[in-house]
XYZ file of C-alpha atoms in Angstrom:
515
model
C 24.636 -4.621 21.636
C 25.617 -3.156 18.423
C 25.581 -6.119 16.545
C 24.135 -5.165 13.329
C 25.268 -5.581 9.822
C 24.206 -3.755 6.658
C 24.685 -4.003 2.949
C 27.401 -1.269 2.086
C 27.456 -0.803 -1.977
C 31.458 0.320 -1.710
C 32.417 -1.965 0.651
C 34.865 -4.668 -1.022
C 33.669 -7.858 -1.553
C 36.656 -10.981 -1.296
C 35.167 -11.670 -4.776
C 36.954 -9.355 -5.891
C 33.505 -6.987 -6.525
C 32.162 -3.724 -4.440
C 29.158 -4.555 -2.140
C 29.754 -6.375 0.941
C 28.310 -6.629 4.423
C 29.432 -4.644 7.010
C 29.502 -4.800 11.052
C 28.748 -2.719 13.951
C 27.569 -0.590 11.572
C 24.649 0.984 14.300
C 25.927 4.364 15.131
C 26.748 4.990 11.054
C 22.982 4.146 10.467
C 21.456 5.809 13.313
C 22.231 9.557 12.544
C 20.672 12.163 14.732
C 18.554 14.866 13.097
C 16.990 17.433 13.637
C 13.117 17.731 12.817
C 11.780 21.256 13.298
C 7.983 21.943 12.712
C 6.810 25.443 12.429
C 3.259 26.138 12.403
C 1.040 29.801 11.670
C -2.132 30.252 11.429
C -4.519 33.452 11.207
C -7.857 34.528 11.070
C -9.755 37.777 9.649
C -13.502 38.387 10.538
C -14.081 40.538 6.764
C -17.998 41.890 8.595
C -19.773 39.994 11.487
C -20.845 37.194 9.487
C -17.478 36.683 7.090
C -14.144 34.718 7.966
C -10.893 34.445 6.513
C -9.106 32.172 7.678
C -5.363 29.974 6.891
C -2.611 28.329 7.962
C 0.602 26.212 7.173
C 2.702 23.745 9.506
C 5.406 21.037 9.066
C 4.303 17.538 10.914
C 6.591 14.159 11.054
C 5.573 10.672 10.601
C 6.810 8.160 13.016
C 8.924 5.068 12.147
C 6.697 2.002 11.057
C 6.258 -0.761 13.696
C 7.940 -3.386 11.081
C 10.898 -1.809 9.352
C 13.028 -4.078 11.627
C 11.222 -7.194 10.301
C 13.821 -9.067 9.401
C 16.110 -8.215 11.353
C 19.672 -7.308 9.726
C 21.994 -9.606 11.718
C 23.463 -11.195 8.975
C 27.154 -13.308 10.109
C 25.709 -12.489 14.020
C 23.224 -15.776 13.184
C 23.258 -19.028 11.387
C 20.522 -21.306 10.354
C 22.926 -24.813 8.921
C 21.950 -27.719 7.307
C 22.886 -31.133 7.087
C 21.984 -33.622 4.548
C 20.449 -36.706 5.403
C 21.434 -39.431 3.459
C 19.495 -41.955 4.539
C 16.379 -40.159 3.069
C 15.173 -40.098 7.020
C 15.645 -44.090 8.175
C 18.921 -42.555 10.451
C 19.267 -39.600 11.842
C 21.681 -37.270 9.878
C 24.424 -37.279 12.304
C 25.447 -38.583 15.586
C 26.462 -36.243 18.542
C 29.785 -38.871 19.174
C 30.746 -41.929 17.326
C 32.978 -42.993 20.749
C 30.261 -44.668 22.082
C 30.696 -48.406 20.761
C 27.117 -48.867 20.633
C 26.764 -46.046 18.164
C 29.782 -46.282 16.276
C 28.405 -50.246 15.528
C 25.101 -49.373 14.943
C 23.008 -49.357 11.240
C 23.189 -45.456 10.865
C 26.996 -45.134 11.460
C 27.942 -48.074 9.014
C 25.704 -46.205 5.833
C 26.957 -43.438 6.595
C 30.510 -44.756 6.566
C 29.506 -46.700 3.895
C 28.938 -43.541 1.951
C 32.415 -42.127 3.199
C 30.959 -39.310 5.651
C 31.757 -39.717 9.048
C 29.111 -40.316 11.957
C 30.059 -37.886 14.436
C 28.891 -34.410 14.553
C 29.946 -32.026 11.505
C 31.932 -29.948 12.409
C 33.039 -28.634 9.227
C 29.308 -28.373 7.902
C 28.007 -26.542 11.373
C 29.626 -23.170 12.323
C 28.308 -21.529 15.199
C 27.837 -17.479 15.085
C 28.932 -15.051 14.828
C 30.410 -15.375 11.283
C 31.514 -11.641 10.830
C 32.898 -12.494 7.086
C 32.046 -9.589 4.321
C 30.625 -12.411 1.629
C 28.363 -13.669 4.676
C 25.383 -13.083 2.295
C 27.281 -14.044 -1.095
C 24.541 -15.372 -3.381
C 21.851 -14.562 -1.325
C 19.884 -11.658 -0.188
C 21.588 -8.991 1.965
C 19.986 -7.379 4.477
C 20.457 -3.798 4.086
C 19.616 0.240 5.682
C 19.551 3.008 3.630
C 21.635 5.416 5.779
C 18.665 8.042 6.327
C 15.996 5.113 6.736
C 14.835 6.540 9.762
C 14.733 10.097 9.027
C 10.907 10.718 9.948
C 8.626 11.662 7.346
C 7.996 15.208 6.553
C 4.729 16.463 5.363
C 3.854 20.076 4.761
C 0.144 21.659 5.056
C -1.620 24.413 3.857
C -4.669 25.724 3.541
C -6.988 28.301 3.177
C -10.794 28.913 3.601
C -13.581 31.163 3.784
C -16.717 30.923 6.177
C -20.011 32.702 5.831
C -23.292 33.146 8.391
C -26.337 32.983 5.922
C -28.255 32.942 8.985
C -28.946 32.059 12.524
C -29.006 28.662 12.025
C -26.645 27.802 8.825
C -23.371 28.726 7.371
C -21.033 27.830 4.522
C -17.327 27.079 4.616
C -15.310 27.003 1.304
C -11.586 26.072 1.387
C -8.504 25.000 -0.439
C -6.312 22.459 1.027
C -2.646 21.117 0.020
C -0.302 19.226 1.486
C 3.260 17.563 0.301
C 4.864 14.501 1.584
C 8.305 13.794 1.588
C 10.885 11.454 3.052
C 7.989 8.913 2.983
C 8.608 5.198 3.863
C 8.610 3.609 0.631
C 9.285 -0.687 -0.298
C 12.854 -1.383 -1.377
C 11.527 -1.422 -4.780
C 11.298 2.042 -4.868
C 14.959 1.944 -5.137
C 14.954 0.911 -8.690
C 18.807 0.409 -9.407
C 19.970 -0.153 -6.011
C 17.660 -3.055 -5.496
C 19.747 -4.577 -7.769
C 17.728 -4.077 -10.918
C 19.024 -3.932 -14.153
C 18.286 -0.577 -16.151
C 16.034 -1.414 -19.553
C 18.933 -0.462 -21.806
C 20.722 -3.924 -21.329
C 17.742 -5.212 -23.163
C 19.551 -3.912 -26.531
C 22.022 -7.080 -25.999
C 19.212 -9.553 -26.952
C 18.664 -12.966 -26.241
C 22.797 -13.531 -25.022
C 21.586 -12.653 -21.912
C 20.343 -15.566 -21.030
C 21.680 -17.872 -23.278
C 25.095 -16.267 -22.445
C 26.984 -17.611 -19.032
C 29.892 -17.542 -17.211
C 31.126 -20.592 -15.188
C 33.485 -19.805 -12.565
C 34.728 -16.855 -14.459
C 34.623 -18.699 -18.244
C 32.081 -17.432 -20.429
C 30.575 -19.817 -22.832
C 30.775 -19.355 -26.686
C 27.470 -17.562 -26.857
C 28.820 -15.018 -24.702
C 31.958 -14.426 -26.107
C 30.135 -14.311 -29.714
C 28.640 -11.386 -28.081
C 31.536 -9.782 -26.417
C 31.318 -10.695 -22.955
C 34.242 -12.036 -22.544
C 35.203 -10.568 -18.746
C 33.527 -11.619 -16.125
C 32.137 -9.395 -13.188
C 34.650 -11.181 -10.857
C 36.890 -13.895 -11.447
C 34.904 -17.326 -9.937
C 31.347 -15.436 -11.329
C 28.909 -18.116 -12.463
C 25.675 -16.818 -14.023
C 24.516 -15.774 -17.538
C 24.943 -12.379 -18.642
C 21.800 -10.500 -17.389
C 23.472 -11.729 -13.808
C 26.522 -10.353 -14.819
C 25.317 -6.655 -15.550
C 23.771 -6.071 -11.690
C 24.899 -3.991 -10.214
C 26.310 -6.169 -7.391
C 26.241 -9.579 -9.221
C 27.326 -11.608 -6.808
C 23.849 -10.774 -4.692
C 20.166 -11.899 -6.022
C 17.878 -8.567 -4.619
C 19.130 -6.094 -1.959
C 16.810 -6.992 1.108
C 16.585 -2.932 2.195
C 14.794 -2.465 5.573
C 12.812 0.923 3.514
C 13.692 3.882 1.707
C 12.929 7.280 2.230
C 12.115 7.832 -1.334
C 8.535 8.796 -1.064
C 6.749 11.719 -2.103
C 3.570 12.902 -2.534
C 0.993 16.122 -3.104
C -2.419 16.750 -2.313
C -4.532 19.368 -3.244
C -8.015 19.498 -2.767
C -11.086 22.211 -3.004
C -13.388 21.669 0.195
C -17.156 22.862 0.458
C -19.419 22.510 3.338
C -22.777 23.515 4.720
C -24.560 23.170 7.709
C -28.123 23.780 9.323
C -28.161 23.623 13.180
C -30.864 21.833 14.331
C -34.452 24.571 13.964
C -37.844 23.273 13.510
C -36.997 20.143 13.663
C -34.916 20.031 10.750
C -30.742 19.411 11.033
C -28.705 18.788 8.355
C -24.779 18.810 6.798
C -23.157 18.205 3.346
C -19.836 18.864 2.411
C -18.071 18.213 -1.367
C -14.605 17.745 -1.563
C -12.822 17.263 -5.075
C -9.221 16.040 -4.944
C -6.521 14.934 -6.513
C -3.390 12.880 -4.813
C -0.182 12.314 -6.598
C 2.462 10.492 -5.427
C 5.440 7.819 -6.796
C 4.172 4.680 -4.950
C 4.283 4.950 -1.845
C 0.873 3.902 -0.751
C 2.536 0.959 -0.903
C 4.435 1.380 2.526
C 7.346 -0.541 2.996
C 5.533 -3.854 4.469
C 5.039 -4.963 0.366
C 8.216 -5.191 -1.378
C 6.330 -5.630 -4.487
C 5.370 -2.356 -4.763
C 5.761 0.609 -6.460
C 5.639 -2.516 -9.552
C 8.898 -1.170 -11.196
C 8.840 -1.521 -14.993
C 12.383 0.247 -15.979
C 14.306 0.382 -13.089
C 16.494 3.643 -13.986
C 13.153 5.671 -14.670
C 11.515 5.805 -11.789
C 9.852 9.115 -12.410
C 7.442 7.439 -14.630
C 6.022 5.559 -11.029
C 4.943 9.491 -10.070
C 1.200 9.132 -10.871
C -2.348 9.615 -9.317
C -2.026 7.703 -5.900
C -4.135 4.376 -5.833
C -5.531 5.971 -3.267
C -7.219 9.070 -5.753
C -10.342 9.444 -5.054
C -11.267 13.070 -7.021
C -15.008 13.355 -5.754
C -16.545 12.919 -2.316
C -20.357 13.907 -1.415
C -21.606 13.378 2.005
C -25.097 14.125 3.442
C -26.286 13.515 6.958
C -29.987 15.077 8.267
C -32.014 14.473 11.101
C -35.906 15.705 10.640
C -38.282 15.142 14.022
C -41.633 14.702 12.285
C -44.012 18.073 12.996
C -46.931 15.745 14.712
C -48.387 15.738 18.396
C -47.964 17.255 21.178
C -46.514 20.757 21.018
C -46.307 20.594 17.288
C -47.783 21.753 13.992
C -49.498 18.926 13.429
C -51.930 16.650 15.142
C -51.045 18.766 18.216
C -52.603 16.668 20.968
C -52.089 14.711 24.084
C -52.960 11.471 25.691
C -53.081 8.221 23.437
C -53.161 10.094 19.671
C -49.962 11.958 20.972
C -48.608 8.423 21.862
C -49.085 6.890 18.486
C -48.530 10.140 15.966
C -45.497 12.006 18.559
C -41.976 11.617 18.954
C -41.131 9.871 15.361
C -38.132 10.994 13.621
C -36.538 9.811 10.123
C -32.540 10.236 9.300
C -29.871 9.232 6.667
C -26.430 9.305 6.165
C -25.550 9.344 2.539
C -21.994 8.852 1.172
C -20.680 8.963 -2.510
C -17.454 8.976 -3.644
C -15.674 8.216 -7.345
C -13.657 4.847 -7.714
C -9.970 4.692 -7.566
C -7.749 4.289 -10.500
C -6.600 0.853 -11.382
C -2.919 -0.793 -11.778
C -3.075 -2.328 -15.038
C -0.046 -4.537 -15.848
C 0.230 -7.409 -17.926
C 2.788 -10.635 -17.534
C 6.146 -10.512 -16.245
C 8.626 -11.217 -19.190
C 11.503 -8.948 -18.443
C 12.143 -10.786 -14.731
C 14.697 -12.941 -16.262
C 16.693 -9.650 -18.095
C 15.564 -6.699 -15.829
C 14.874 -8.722 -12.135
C 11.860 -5.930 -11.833
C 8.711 -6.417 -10.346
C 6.217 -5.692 -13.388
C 5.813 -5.252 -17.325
C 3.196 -2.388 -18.430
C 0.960 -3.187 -21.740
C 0.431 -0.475 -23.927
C -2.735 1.434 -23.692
C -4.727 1.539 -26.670
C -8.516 3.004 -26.032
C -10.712 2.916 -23.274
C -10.712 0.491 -20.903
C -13.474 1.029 -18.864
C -16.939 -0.970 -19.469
C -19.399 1.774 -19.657
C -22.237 -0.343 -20.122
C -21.412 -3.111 -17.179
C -24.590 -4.195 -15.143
C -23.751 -7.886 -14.276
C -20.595 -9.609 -13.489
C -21.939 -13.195 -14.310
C -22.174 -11.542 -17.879
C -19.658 -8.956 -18.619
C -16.410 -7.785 -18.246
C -16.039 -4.534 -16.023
C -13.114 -3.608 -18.402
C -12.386 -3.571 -22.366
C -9.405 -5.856 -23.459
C -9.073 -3.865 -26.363
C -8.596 -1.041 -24.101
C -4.485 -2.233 -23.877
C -2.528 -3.834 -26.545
C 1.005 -5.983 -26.049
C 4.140 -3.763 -26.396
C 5.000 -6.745 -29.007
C 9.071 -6.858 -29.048
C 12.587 -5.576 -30.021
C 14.201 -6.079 -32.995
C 16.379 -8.385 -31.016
C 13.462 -9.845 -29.825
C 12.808 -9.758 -26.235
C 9.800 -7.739 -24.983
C 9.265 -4.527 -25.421
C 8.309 -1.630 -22.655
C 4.673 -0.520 -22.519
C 2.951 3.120 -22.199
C 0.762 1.805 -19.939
C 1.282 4.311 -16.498
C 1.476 2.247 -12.838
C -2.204 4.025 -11.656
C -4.785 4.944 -14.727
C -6.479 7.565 -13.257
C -8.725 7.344 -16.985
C -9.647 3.380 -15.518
C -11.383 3.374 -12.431
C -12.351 0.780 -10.227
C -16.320 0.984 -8.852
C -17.441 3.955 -7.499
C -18.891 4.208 -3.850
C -22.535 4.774 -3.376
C -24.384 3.818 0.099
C -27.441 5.129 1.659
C -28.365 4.324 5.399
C -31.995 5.803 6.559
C -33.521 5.374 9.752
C -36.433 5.829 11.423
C -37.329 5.989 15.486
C -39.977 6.955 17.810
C -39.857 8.089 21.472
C -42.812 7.136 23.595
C -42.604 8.955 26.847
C -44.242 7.267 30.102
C -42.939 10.253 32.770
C -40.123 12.992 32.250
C -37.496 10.605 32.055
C -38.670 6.971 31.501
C -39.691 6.417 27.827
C -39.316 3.742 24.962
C -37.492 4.580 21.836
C -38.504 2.217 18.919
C -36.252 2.223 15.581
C -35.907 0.808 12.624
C -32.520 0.908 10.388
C -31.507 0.311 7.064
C -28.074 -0.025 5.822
C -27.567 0.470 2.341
C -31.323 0.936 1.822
C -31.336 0.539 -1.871
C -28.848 -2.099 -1.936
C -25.832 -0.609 -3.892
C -23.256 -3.168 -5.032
C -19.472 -2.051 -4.752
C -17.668 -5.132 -6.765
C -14.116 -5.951 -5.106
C -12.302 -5.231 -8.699
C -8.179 -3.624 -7.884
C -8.324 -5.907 -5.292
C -7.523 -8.953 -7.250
C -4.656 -8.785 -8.843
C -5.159 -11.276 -11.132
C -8.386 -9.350 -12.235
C -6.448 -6.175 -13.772
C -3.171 -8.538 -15.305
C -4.197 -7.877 -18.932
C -3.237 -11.262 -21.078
C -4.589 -13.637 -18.719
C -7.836 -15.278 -18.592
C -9.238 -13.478 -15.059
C -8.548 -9.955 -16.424
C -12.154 -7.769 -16.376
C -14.113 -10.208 -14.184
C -15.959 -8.817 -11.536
C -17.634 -11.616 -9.606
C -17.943 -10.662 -5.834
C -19.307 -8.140 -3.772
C -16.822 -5.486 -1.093
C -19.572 -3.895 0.394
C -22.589 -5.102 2.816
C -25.814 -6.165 0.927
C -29.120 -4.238 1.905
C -29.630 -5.030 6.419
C -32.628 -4.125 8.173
C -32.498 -3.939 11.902
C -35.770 -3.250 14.513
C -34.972 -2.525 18.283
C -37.117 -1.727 20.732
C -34.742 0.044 24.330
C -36.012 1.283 27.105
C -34.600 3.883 29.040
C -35.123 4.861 33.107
């Protein structure tokens, strides 16, 4: 019904600022566009056992399900308050104070007592819609970034290389890439226009906290330091306030933006043995690497990309947290060569029974741990309003020698130092980058064997015993970049891994039987 509102950054505020809200503002946020996806793709037999083959397309995300969540209807709903002064004995208000009974009673005559009137409050309750451009003033706008919902783009290419070694096996090398961009990102991805402050107002020192402004006044610590004007003439707020971007706002409450980017590229090896004598198997290697600026993140955490200096936000382009540079994977089925029909112990009745039909088979999967977000705590919230501080790295951080997390720290506190401070002294920025791809959490090892038997009774009844094992040898993959508090470097928690992500060791017997 076209009742929407929006944040608009040049949009005059009755403040006397820019950045107000604005209504019916659907059709200037719902632009059209035009997505177009080409896609090619060849193939070259080299002989009659070689293959070339390649391709490249353009593909589109669709919208997230929450990026309406809240809604922005600011002014078109209202969620008022009355005090209660009676600390809950009386209700806060009376629908009509007419009524003799009410206007005599207890709750009328404190409240009177107290000089508010009884009746309903009118001047305390307005109903919707309150279509006023400082509807938000003090709070948190909601806001959409114009080209919020263009989809996200992502580009693919790839190339590979297939060769028959024989009747029964063949090998597949390839190179993969692909590029992301237009990606749904958090509004902190936004840096300034989430109503940061860059780190270069940290050069003003202490003042900007200690300096404030009370309806437009500035106290004498502010005007010692030259802030004499105020943002807007009733501004009240100390100085770090003051030097937003839209000061009379706490954070911009943006649906998403299409900030997002990201590259892939990725060497791909595989081999296979169709199942012959028995024997089936299939491994492939993949080594990777994934950049992007944060936006693994989605737009469902507003904490994220953590946002150290909010007017560099190419320093958030690092390895993804999802990076994961090496990936084995095995799986193999072997039918055991014995009874009936087979190399060994080839005979029937009750020895084929016990020594035929068995089978053993595994799936094996490894895979390198992804890098960790290493931050330290937040003392630049009060000057910058940013999500994160960075320590400085100083060595390695990674535990080399961990074996037990009742015992030892999975990471080295030397391996990060405190930035320390400015001259002026407030904290300092660290070197620290938002994924270390150097710092890895715990790599991914699991092993899952089984082992089964057929017992035929006629050509199609027969009774399959088997015999599982999940993570056979009992790998432990600790839950470390998980907990947050576990990679904050100052704090007590940081390098402890005490619990376990992945199943413990599970044996399983069956026994079906199928007719």
């Amino acid at each position: 019904f076209n009742r929407f509102s929006t944040f608009d950054p040049n949009a005059q505020n009755p403040v006397g600022h820019l950045g107000a809200t604005v209504f019916n503002a659907s059709k200037a946020n719902g632009k059209s566009n035009w997505s177009v996806g080409p896609r090619f793709g060849f193939a070259y037999s080299v002989d009659k056992k070689s293959v070339l083959r390649g391709g490249y397309g353009i593909y589109y995300a669709g919208a997230p399900p929450d990026s309406w969540d809240p809604y922005p209807v600011d002014g078109y709903q209202t969620n008022p308050t009355v005090s209660n002064i009676t600390n809950g004995q009386f209700p806060a208000f009376y629908f009509s104070s007419a009524n003799p009974s009410i206007a005599n009673s207890a709750g009328c005559t404190v409240m009177q007592a107290q000089g508010v009137s009884c009746m309903w409050p009118s001047g305390s309750i307005v109903l919707p819609p309150t279509l006023r451009a400082d509807v938000a003033n003090g709070g948190n706008p909601r806001a959409v970034w114009p080209n919020t919902y263009l989809p996200g783009r992502y580009q693919n290419w790839s190339i590979s290389f297939q060769r028959e070694l024989s009747s029964n096996m063949a090998i597949d090398v390839a190179y993969v890439g692909n590029h992301g961009t237009r990606l749904f990102d958090s509004r902190a991805s936004g840096g300034i226009l989430d109503n940061m402050n860059p780190a270069s107002v940290l050069q003003y020192g202490p003042v900007l906290t200690s300096g404030q402004f009370v309806n437009g006044v500035p106290n004498a610590a502010a005007v010692a330091a030259g802030f004499t004007t105020p943002p807007y003439p009733t501004f009240t707020g100390d100085v770090a306030q003051s030097l937003r971007s839209w000061p009379q706002y706490q954070e911009i409450s943006w649906r998403s933006f299409p900030f997002g980017s990201s590259r892939y590229n990725a060497f791909q090896l595989a081999f296979e043995r169709r199942m012959a004598q028995g024997f089936q198997l299939k491994g492939s290697y993949t080594y990777a690497r994934l950049l992007n600026n944060g936006a693994e993140g989605g737009l469902g955490d507003g904490g994220l990309p953590a946002v150290q200096d909010p007017a560099n936000m190419k320093d958030l382009y690092t390895v993804s947290a999802d990076d994961v540079p090496n990936t084995f994977s095995l799986a193999w089925v072997y039918k055991l060569p014995f009874g009936k029909g087979k190399a060994l112990l080839s005979s029937s009745g009750v020895v084929d029974k016990v020594v035929g039909g068995w089978q053993v088979s595994g799936v094996h999967s490894y895979s390198s741990g992804r890098p960790l977000h290493i931050v330290m705590p937040n003392s630049l919230s009060g000057y910058l309003f940013n999500q994160a501080r960075y320590p400085n790295k100083a060595g390695s951080g990674r535990n080399t020698n961990f074996s037990n997390p009742y015992t030892q720290l999975f990471l080295n506190v030397s391996g990060w130092s405190d930035p320390g401070t400015l001259a002026n002294g407030l904290p300092a920025l660290g070197n620290a980058p938002r994924q270390d791809q150097s710092v890895r959490g715990f790599p991914y090892y699991n092993e899952d064997l089984s082992l089964a038997k057929d017992t035929y009774f006629t050509e199609r009844t027969y009774l399959r015993f088997h015999a599982d094992a999940g993570n056979v040898f009992n790998r432990h993959y600790f839950c470390y970049g998980q907990q947050a508090a576990n990679t904050t470097w100052g704090t007590g928690s940081f390098g402890v891994a005490s619990s376990q992500c992945n199943i413990p060791r599970r044996l399983q017997l069956a026994l079906e039987l199928f007719f």
